[in-house]
Amino acid sequence: MLNFNPRKALDKIKPYVPGKPINEVKRELGLTEVIKLASNENPYGPSPKAKEAMVKTISNVQLYPDGRAYELKEALAKFYNLKMNQIVVGNGSDEIIKLLSEAFLETGDNIVQAEPTFSEYEFGALLMGAEVKKVPLKDYTHDLEGLWQAIDKKTKLVYICNPNNPTGTIIDEKTLLEFLDKLPEGVIAVLDEAYAEYVTSEAYPDSIKLIDRYPVLILRTFSKIYALAGLRVGYGLGTEKLISLLEKAREPFNVNLLGQVAALASLQDTKYKENSKQKNKQARELFYLECEKRKINYVKSETNFVLMGVENADSAFKGLLQRGVIVRSGSVFGLPHHLRVSLGTSNEMEKFWHAFDEMEVK
Ligand SMILES: Cc1ncc(COP(=O)(O)O)c(C=O)c1O
């Protein structure tokens, strides 16, 4: 008999439920045309410069990547006006969340986070045997006063997902500063800004300038506006001291070769990024109009996804799936009357509304 003795911490971990992959839906439902509006990807695809850089590098993949991601870090340092040793690059920002958990959390510690928010914060904490203290959103937005009150002597990390996934809402600079000003010593505020490049609100914090003033770690990614989700490149920005602690837990070749060159090329293609931002803004406004036409409530978003009201999230999710449209049911986030819809191309959004209008139960 095979007997395993895993760590107790694993008992509490539920497997991550990702947006359903297109091919799986095609196979399961016998459909030929399926669109995915479920994982907040950039529907316009990567910058041509990123593709060119990957093609150029493809015949070198017998080589290990640069373990320090020197050129990418150099470019990021220039982009943000930081030093290279204020940047840690990861296999997606998911990996930075894991590094943070490994570097800071052990049994007896806790993290404080909103509910609902991005699921990987909880995963990282549970994996390390730490507790998770959840503070409900207020009006779909982080309740910073509530988060502050939840912090205790065992708190090591407080996560602020800004804009928040799955609601798309932001915390403004003034509110964030008031919170950081009273943050107890020894607590790191993790500002997850995966969707920062999509934000159009003037009130959004310029968090980079906070690095030297507060114990913050900023998370950014190439998976969203830069459209490189499949390559897995994300990064963290903080003080040299904080980054050096995360570097201790990092594997030597954590960011793949193609990811490094594509991320570097994408970062430099500012026009392409700006274009994605503008197209997303238009898609967002059109989405609101379509909701209003149908008297559907929605949460105003600063991202490339929108939370919209439905009567029953699971039935609406299934109805759309049967019509070849994959979205996320809010019930995974504890929002049984919402769907989270990633904003696609205009063709995709037309398909979405067509499928939505066809459904009887929504
Ligand atoms: C808020 C937030 N943070 C982090 C991530 C992880 O991104 P990455 O692809 O860089 O691991 C996501 C992905 O959906 C996200 O929504």
Short mmCIF file of N, CA, C and O in Angstrom, two decimals, residues 45-124:
data_model
loop_
_atom_site.label_atom_id
_atom_site.label_comp_id
_atom_site.label_asym_id
_atom_site.label_seq_id
_atom_site.Cartn_x
_atom_site.Cartn_y
_atom_site.Cartn_z
N GLY A 45 -4.11 40.52 -28.57
CA GLY A 45 -2.88 39.76 -28.76
C GLY A 45 -1.64 40.59 -28.50
O GLY A 45 -1.72 41.80 -28.30
N PRO A 46 -0.46 39.94 -28.50
CA PRO A 46 0.77 40.65 -28.15
C PRO A 46 1.22 41.63 -29.23
O PRO A 46 0.81 41.54 -30.38
N SER A 47 2.10 42.52 -28.84
CA SER A 47 2.70 43.49 -29.76
C SER A 47 3.47 42.74 -30.85
O SER A 47 4.15 41.76 -30.56
N PRO A 48 3.41 43.21 -32.10
CA PRO A 48 4.19 42.57 -33.18
C PRO A 48 5.68 42.53 -32.82
O PRO A 48 6.39 41.60 -33.20
N LYS A 49 6.13 43.52 -32.05
CA LYS A 49 7.56 43.56 -31.67
C LYS A 49 7.89 42.39 -30.73
O LYS A 49 8.98 41.83 -30.77
N ALA A 50 6.92 42.04 -29.88
CA ALA A 50 7.14 40.90 -28.97
C ALA A 50 7.21 39.61 -29.77
O ALA A 50 8.06 38.74 -29.52
N LYS A 51 6.35 39.50 -30.79
CA LYS A 51 6.35 38.28 -31.61
C LYS A 51 7.68 38.17 -32.36
O LYS A 51 8.27 37.09 -32.43
N GLU A 52 8.13 39.28 -32.89
CA GLU A 52 9.40 39.30 -33.62
C GLU A 52 10.54 38.87 -32.70
O GLU A 52 11.38 38.05 -33.08
N ALA A 53 10.55 39.39 -31.50
CA ALA A 53 11.62 39.05 -30.55
C ALA A 53 11.59 37.56 -30.22
O ALA A 53 12.64 36.91 -30.11
N MET A 54 10.38 36.99 -30.11
CA MET A 54 10.28 35.56 -29.80
C MET A 54 10.79 34.71 -30.96
O MET A 54 11.52 33.75 -30.77
N VAL A 55 10.42 35.11 -32.18
CA VAL A 55 10.85 34.35 -33.36
C VAL A 55 12.37 34.37 -33.44
O VAL A 55 13.02 33.35 -33.68
N LYS A 56 12.96 35.53 -33.20
CA LYS A 56 14.42 35.66 -33.26
C LYS A 56 15.10 34.75 -32.24
O LYS A 56 16.22 34.30 -32.43
N THR A 57 14.44 34.53 -31.12
CA THR A 57 15.08 33.82 -30.01
C THR A 57 14.78 32.33 -30.02
O THR A 57 15.43 31.56 -29.32
N ILE A 58 13.81 31.93 -30.83
CA ILE A 58 13.29 30.56 -30.72
C ILE A 58 14.37 29.49 -30.94
O ILE A 58 14.35 28.45 -30.31
N SER A 59 15.35 29.79 -31.78
CA SER A 59 16.36 28.75 -32.01
C SER A 59 17.43 28.73 -30.92
O SER A 59 18.40 27.98 -31.03
N ASN A 60 17.24 29.53 -29.90
CA ASN A 60 18.22 29.51 -28.78
C ASN A 60 17.66 28.84 -27.53
O ASN A 60 18.26 28.94 -26.45
N VAL A 61 16.51 28.20 -27.66
CA VAL A 61 15.89 27.70 -26.43
C VAL A 61 16.59 26.47 -25.82
O VAL A 61 16.18 25.98 -24.78
N GLN A 62 17.65 26.01 -26.48
CA GLN A 62 18.46 24.97 -25.82
C GLN A 62 19.25 25.58 -24.66
O GLN A 62 19.76 24.87 -23.81
N LEU A 63 19.36 26.90 -24.65
CA LEU A 63 20.11 27.58 -23.60
C LEU A 63 19.21 27.93 -22.42
O LEU A 63 18.03 28.26 -22.61
N TYR A 64 19.75 27.90 -21.22
CA TYR A 64 19.00 28.39 -20.06
C TYR A 64 18.78 29.90 -20.23
O TYR A 64 19.62 30.58 -20.83
N PRO A 65 17.69 30.39 -19.67
CA PRO A 65 17.53 31.85 -19.72
C PRO A 65 18.51 32.53 -18.76
O PRO A 65 19.12 31.86 -17.93
N ASP A 66 18.61 33.85 -18.90
CA ASP A 66 19.43 34.61 -17.94
C ASP A 66 18.71 34.55 -16.59
O ASP A 66 17.60 35.09 -16.45
N GLY A 67 19.32 33.90 -15.64
CA GLY A 67 18.70 33.71 -14.33
C GLY A 67 18.40 35.01 -13.61
O GLY A 67 17.52 35.08 -12.75
N ARG A 68 19.14 36.09 -13.98
CA ARG A 68 18.88 37.37 -13.32
C ARG A 68 17.98 38.28 -14.16
O ARG A 68 17.71 39.40 -13.78
N ALA A 69 17.58 37.80 -15.33
CA ALA A 69 16.74 38.59 -16.25
C ALA A 69 17.29 40.01 -16.40
O ALA A 69 16.56 41.00 -16.29
N TYR A 70 18.62 40.09 -16.64
CA TYR A 70 19.32 41.37 -16.58
C TYR A 70 18.69 42.43 -17.49
O TYR A 70 18.37 43.54 -17.05
N GLU A 71 18.52 42.06 -18.76
CA GLU A 71 18.06 43.10 -19.71
C GLU A 71 16.63 43.55 -19.42
O GLU A 71 16.32 44.74 -19.53
N LEU A 72 15.81 42.61 -19.02
CA LEU A 72 14.43 42.98 -18.70
C LEU A 72 14.40 43.88 -17.47
O LEU A 72 13.70 44.91 -17.43
N LYS A 73 15.22 43.51 -16.46
CA LYS A 73 15.24 44.33 -15.24
C LYS A 73 15.81 45.72 -15.53
O LYS A 73 15.33 46.72 -14.99
N GLU A 74 16.82 45.75 -16.39
CA GLU A 74 17.43 47.04 -16.73
C GLU A 74 16.37 47.94 -17.38
O GLU A 74 16.25 49.12 -17.04
N ALA A 75 15.59 47.35 -18.29
CA ALA A 75 14.54 48.13 -18.98
C ALA A 75 13.45 48.56 -18.00
O ALA A 75 12.96 49.70 -18.05
N LEU A 76 13.08 47.67 -17.09
CA LEU A 76 12.04 48.02 -16.10
C LEU A 76 12.55 49.12 -15.17
O LEU A 76 11.80 50.04 -14.81
N ALA A 77 13.82 49.03 -14.80
CA ALA A 77 14.41 50.04 -13.90
C ALA A 77 14.34 51.41 -14.56
O ALA A 77 13.97 52.41 -13.94
N LYS A 78 14.65 51.44 -15.85
CA LYS A 78 14.62 52.70 -16.60
C LYS A 78 13.17 53.20 -16.70
O LYS A 78 12.89 54.38 -16.47
N PHE A 79 12.28 52.29 -16.99
CA PHE A 79 10.86 52.62 -17.17
C PHE A 79 10.27 53.26 -15.91
O PHE A 79 9.50 54.21 -15.97
N TYR A 80 10.64 52.71 -14.74
CA TYR A 80 10.06 53.19 -13.47
C TYR A 80 10.97 54.14 -12.70
O TYR A 80 10.63 54.55 -11.60
N ASN A 81 12.17 54.37 -13.27
CA ASN A 81 13.15 55.19 -12.56
C ASN A 81 13.50 54.59 -11.19
O ASN A 81 13.49 55.28 -10.16
N LEU A 82 13.77 53.29 -11.20
CA LEU A 82 14.17 52.58 -9.98
C LEU A 82 15.54 51.95 -10.22
O LEU A 82 16.05 51.98 -11.34
N LYS A 83 16.10 51.35 -9.17
CA LYS A 83 17.36 50.61 -9.37
C LYS A 83 17.01 49.17 -9.72
O LYS A 83 15.96 48.66 -9.32
N MET A 84 17.93 48.50 -10.40
CA MET A 84 17.65 47.12 -10.79
C MET A 84 17.38 46.22 -9.59
O MET A 84 16.59 45.28 -9.68
N ASN A 85 18.06 46.51 -8.47
CA ASN A 85 17.84 45.64 -7.32
C ASN A 85 16.59 46.01 -6.50
O ASN A 85 16.39 45.55 -5.40
N GLN A 86 15.75 46.83 -7.13
CA GLN A 86 14.42 47.09 -6.54
C GLN A 86 13.34 46.31 -7.30
O GLN A 86 12.15 46.55 -7.11
N ILE A 87 13.80 45.38 -8.14
CA ILE A 87 12.86 44.65 -9.00
C ILE A 87 13.11 43.15 -8.90
O ILE A 87 14.26 42.70 -9.00
N VAL A 88 12.04 42.38 -8.71
CA VAL A 88 12.16 40.93 -8.79
C VAL A 88 11.20 40.47 -9.89
O VAL A 88 10.06 40.92 -9.95
N VAL A 89 11.72 39.62 -10.79
CA VAL A 89 10.89 39.16 -11.91
C VAL A 89 10.48 37.72 -11.65
O VAL A 89 11.26 36.92 -11.14
N GLY A 90 9.23 37.40 -11.97
CA GLY A 90 8.71 36.06 -11.65
C GLY A 90 7.99 35.40 -12.81
O GLY A 90 7.69 36.03 -13.83
N ASN A 91 7.72 34.13 -12.63
CA ASN A 91 6.96 33.33 -13.59
C ASN A 91 5.47 33.71 -13.43
O ASN A 91 4.67 32.98 -12.86
N GLY A 92 5.17 34.91 -13.90
CA GLY A 92 3.86 35.52 -13.63
C GLY A 92 3.93 36.20 -12.26
O GLY A 92 4.81 35.88 -11.44
N SER A 93 3.00 37.14 -12.01
CA SER A 93 3.02 37.74 -10.67
C SER A 93 2.52 36.73 -9.65
O SER A 93 2.78 36.87 -8.45
N ASP A 94 1.86 35.68 -10.12
CA ASP A 94 1.52 34.56 -9.22
C ASP A 94 2.76 34.08 -8.47
O ASP A 94 2.70 33.78 -7.27
N GLU A 95 3.87 33.99 -9.19
CA GLU A 95 5.08 33.50 -8.52
C GLU A 95 5.58 34.49 -7.46
O GLU A 95 6.09 34.09 -6.42
N ILE A 96 5.39 35.77 -7.72
CA ILE A 96 5.85 36.75 -6.73
C ILE A 96 5.00 36.61 -5.45
O ILE A 96 5.50 36.73 -4.34
N ILE A 97 3.71 36.32 -5.63
CA ILE A 97 2.84 36.11 -4.46
C ILE A 97 3.33 34.89 -3.69
O ILE A 97 3.39 34.90 -2.45
N LYS A 98 3.74 33.87 -4.41
CA LYS A 98 4.25 32.66 -3.74
C LYS A 98 5.58 32.96 -3.03
O LYS A 98 5.80 32.53 -1.90
N LEU A 99 6.44 33.74 -3.71
CA LEU A 99 7.73 34.09 -3.09
C LEU A 99 7.52 34.88 -1.81
O LEU A 99 8.18 34.64 -0.79
N LEU A 100 6.57 35.81 -1.87
CA LEU A 100 6.25 36.62 -0.69
C LEU A 100 5.80 35.72 0.46
O LEU A 100 6.21 35.90 1.62
N SER A 101 4.94 34.76 0.11
CA SER A 101 4.40 33.85 1.13
C SER A 101 5.55 33.02 1.71
O SER A 101 5.65 32.85 2.93
N GLU A 102 6.41 32.52 0.84
CA GLU A 102 7.52 31.67 1.31
C GLU A 102 8.53 32.47 2.14
O GLU A 102 9.10 31.97 3.10
N ALA A 103 8.71 33.72 1.74
CA ALA A 103 9.71 34.53 2.45
C ALA A 103 9.19 35.06 3.79
O ALA A 103 9.97 35.31 4.70
N PHE A 104 7.88 35.24 3.92
CA PHE A 104 7.37 35.93 5.12
C PHE A 104 6.44 35.15 6.02
O PHE A 104 6.23 35.53 7.16
N LEU A 105 5.83 34.08 5.49
CA LEU A 105 4.76 33.46 6.29
C LEU A 105 5.14 32.10 6.85
O LEU A 105 5.79 31.30 6.18
N GLU A 106 4.74 31.87 8.07
CA GLU A 106 4.81 30.52 8.63
C GLU A 106 3.61 30.31 9.56
O GLU A 106 2.82 31.24 9.78
N THR A 107 3.49 29.09 10.09
CA THR A 107 2.37 28.77 10.96
C THR A 107 2.31 29.80 12.09
O THR A 107 3.34 30.12 12.70
N GLY A 108 1.11 30.28 12.36
CA GLY A 108 0.96 31.28 13.43
C GLY A 108 0.82 32.68 12.87
O GLY A 108 0.26 33.56 13.52
N ASP A 109 1.31 32.91 11.64
CA ASP A 109 1.16 34.23 11.01
C ASP A 109 -0.19 34.33 10.32
O ASP A 109 -0.88 33.32 10.13
N ASN A 110 -0.55 35.54 9.95
CA ASN A 110 -1.73 35.69 9.11
C ASN A 110 -1.54 36.74 8.04
O ASN A 110 -0.61 37.56 8.11
N ILE A 111 -2.44 36.67 7.05
CA ILE A 111 -2.52 37.75 6.06
C ILE A 111 -3.92 38.37 6.19
O ILE A 111 -4.84 37.71 6.65
N VAL A 112 -4.02 39.62 5.77
CA VAL A 112 -5.32 40.28 5.75
C VAL A 112 -5.63 40.63 4.30
O VAL A 112 -4.75 41.14 3.58
N GLN A 113 -6.84 40.32 3.87
CA GLN A 113 -7.22 40.59 2.47
C GLN A 113 -8.71 40.87 2.39
O GLN A 113 -9.46 40.61 3.31
N ALA A 114 -9.09 41.40 1.24
CA ALA A 114 -10.52 41.65 1.01
C ALA A 114 -11.20 40.35 0.59
O ALA A 114 -10.56 39.36 0.28
N GLU A 115 -12.53 40.40 0.58
CA GLU A 115 -13.32 39.25 0.12
C GLU A 115 -14.53 39.77 -0.64
O GLU A 115 -15.32 40.51 -0.05
N PRO A 116 -14.69 39.48 -1.95
CA PRO A 116 -13.78 38.68 -2.76
C PRO A 116 -12.63 39.51 -3.34
O PRO A 116 -12.77 40.70 -3.59
N THR A 117 -11.53 38.78 -3.56
CA THR A 117 -10.39 39.38 -4.25
C THR A 117 -9.65 38.25 -4.97
O THR A 117 -10.15 37.12 -5.03
N PHE A 118 -8.49 38.53 -5.48
CA PHE A 118 -7.73 37.53 -6.23
C PHE A 118 -7.35 36.36 -5.32
O PHE A 118 -6.89 36.57 -4.20
N SER A 119 -7.56 35.14 -5.83
CA SER A 119 -7.48 33.97 -4.95
C SER A 119 -6.07 33.53 -4.53
O SER A 119 -5.92 32.79 -3.56
N GLU A 120 -5.05 34.00 -5.24
CA GLU A 120 -3.71 33.47 -4.97
C GLU A 120 -3.10 33.95 -3.65
O GLU A 120 -2.16 33.35 -3.14
N TYR A 121 -3.64 35.04 -3.11
CA TYR A 121 -3.11 35.51 -1.82
C TYR A 121 -3.40 34.45 -0.75
O TYR A 121 -2.54 34.08 0.05
N GLU A 122 -4.65 33.98 -0.79
CA GLU A 122 -5.08 32.97 0.17
C GLU A 122 -4.30 31.67 -0.05
O GLU A 122 -3.83 31.05 0.90
N PHE A 123 -4.13 31.29 -1.31
CA PHE A 123 -3.39 30.07 -1.63
C PHE A 123 -1.98 30.12 -1.02
O PHE A 123 -1.54 29.19 -0.34
N GLY A 124 -1.28 31.23 -1.26
CA GLY A 124 0.09 31.36 -0.75
C GLY A 124 0.14 31.23 0.76
O GLY A 124 1.01 30.56 1.33
#
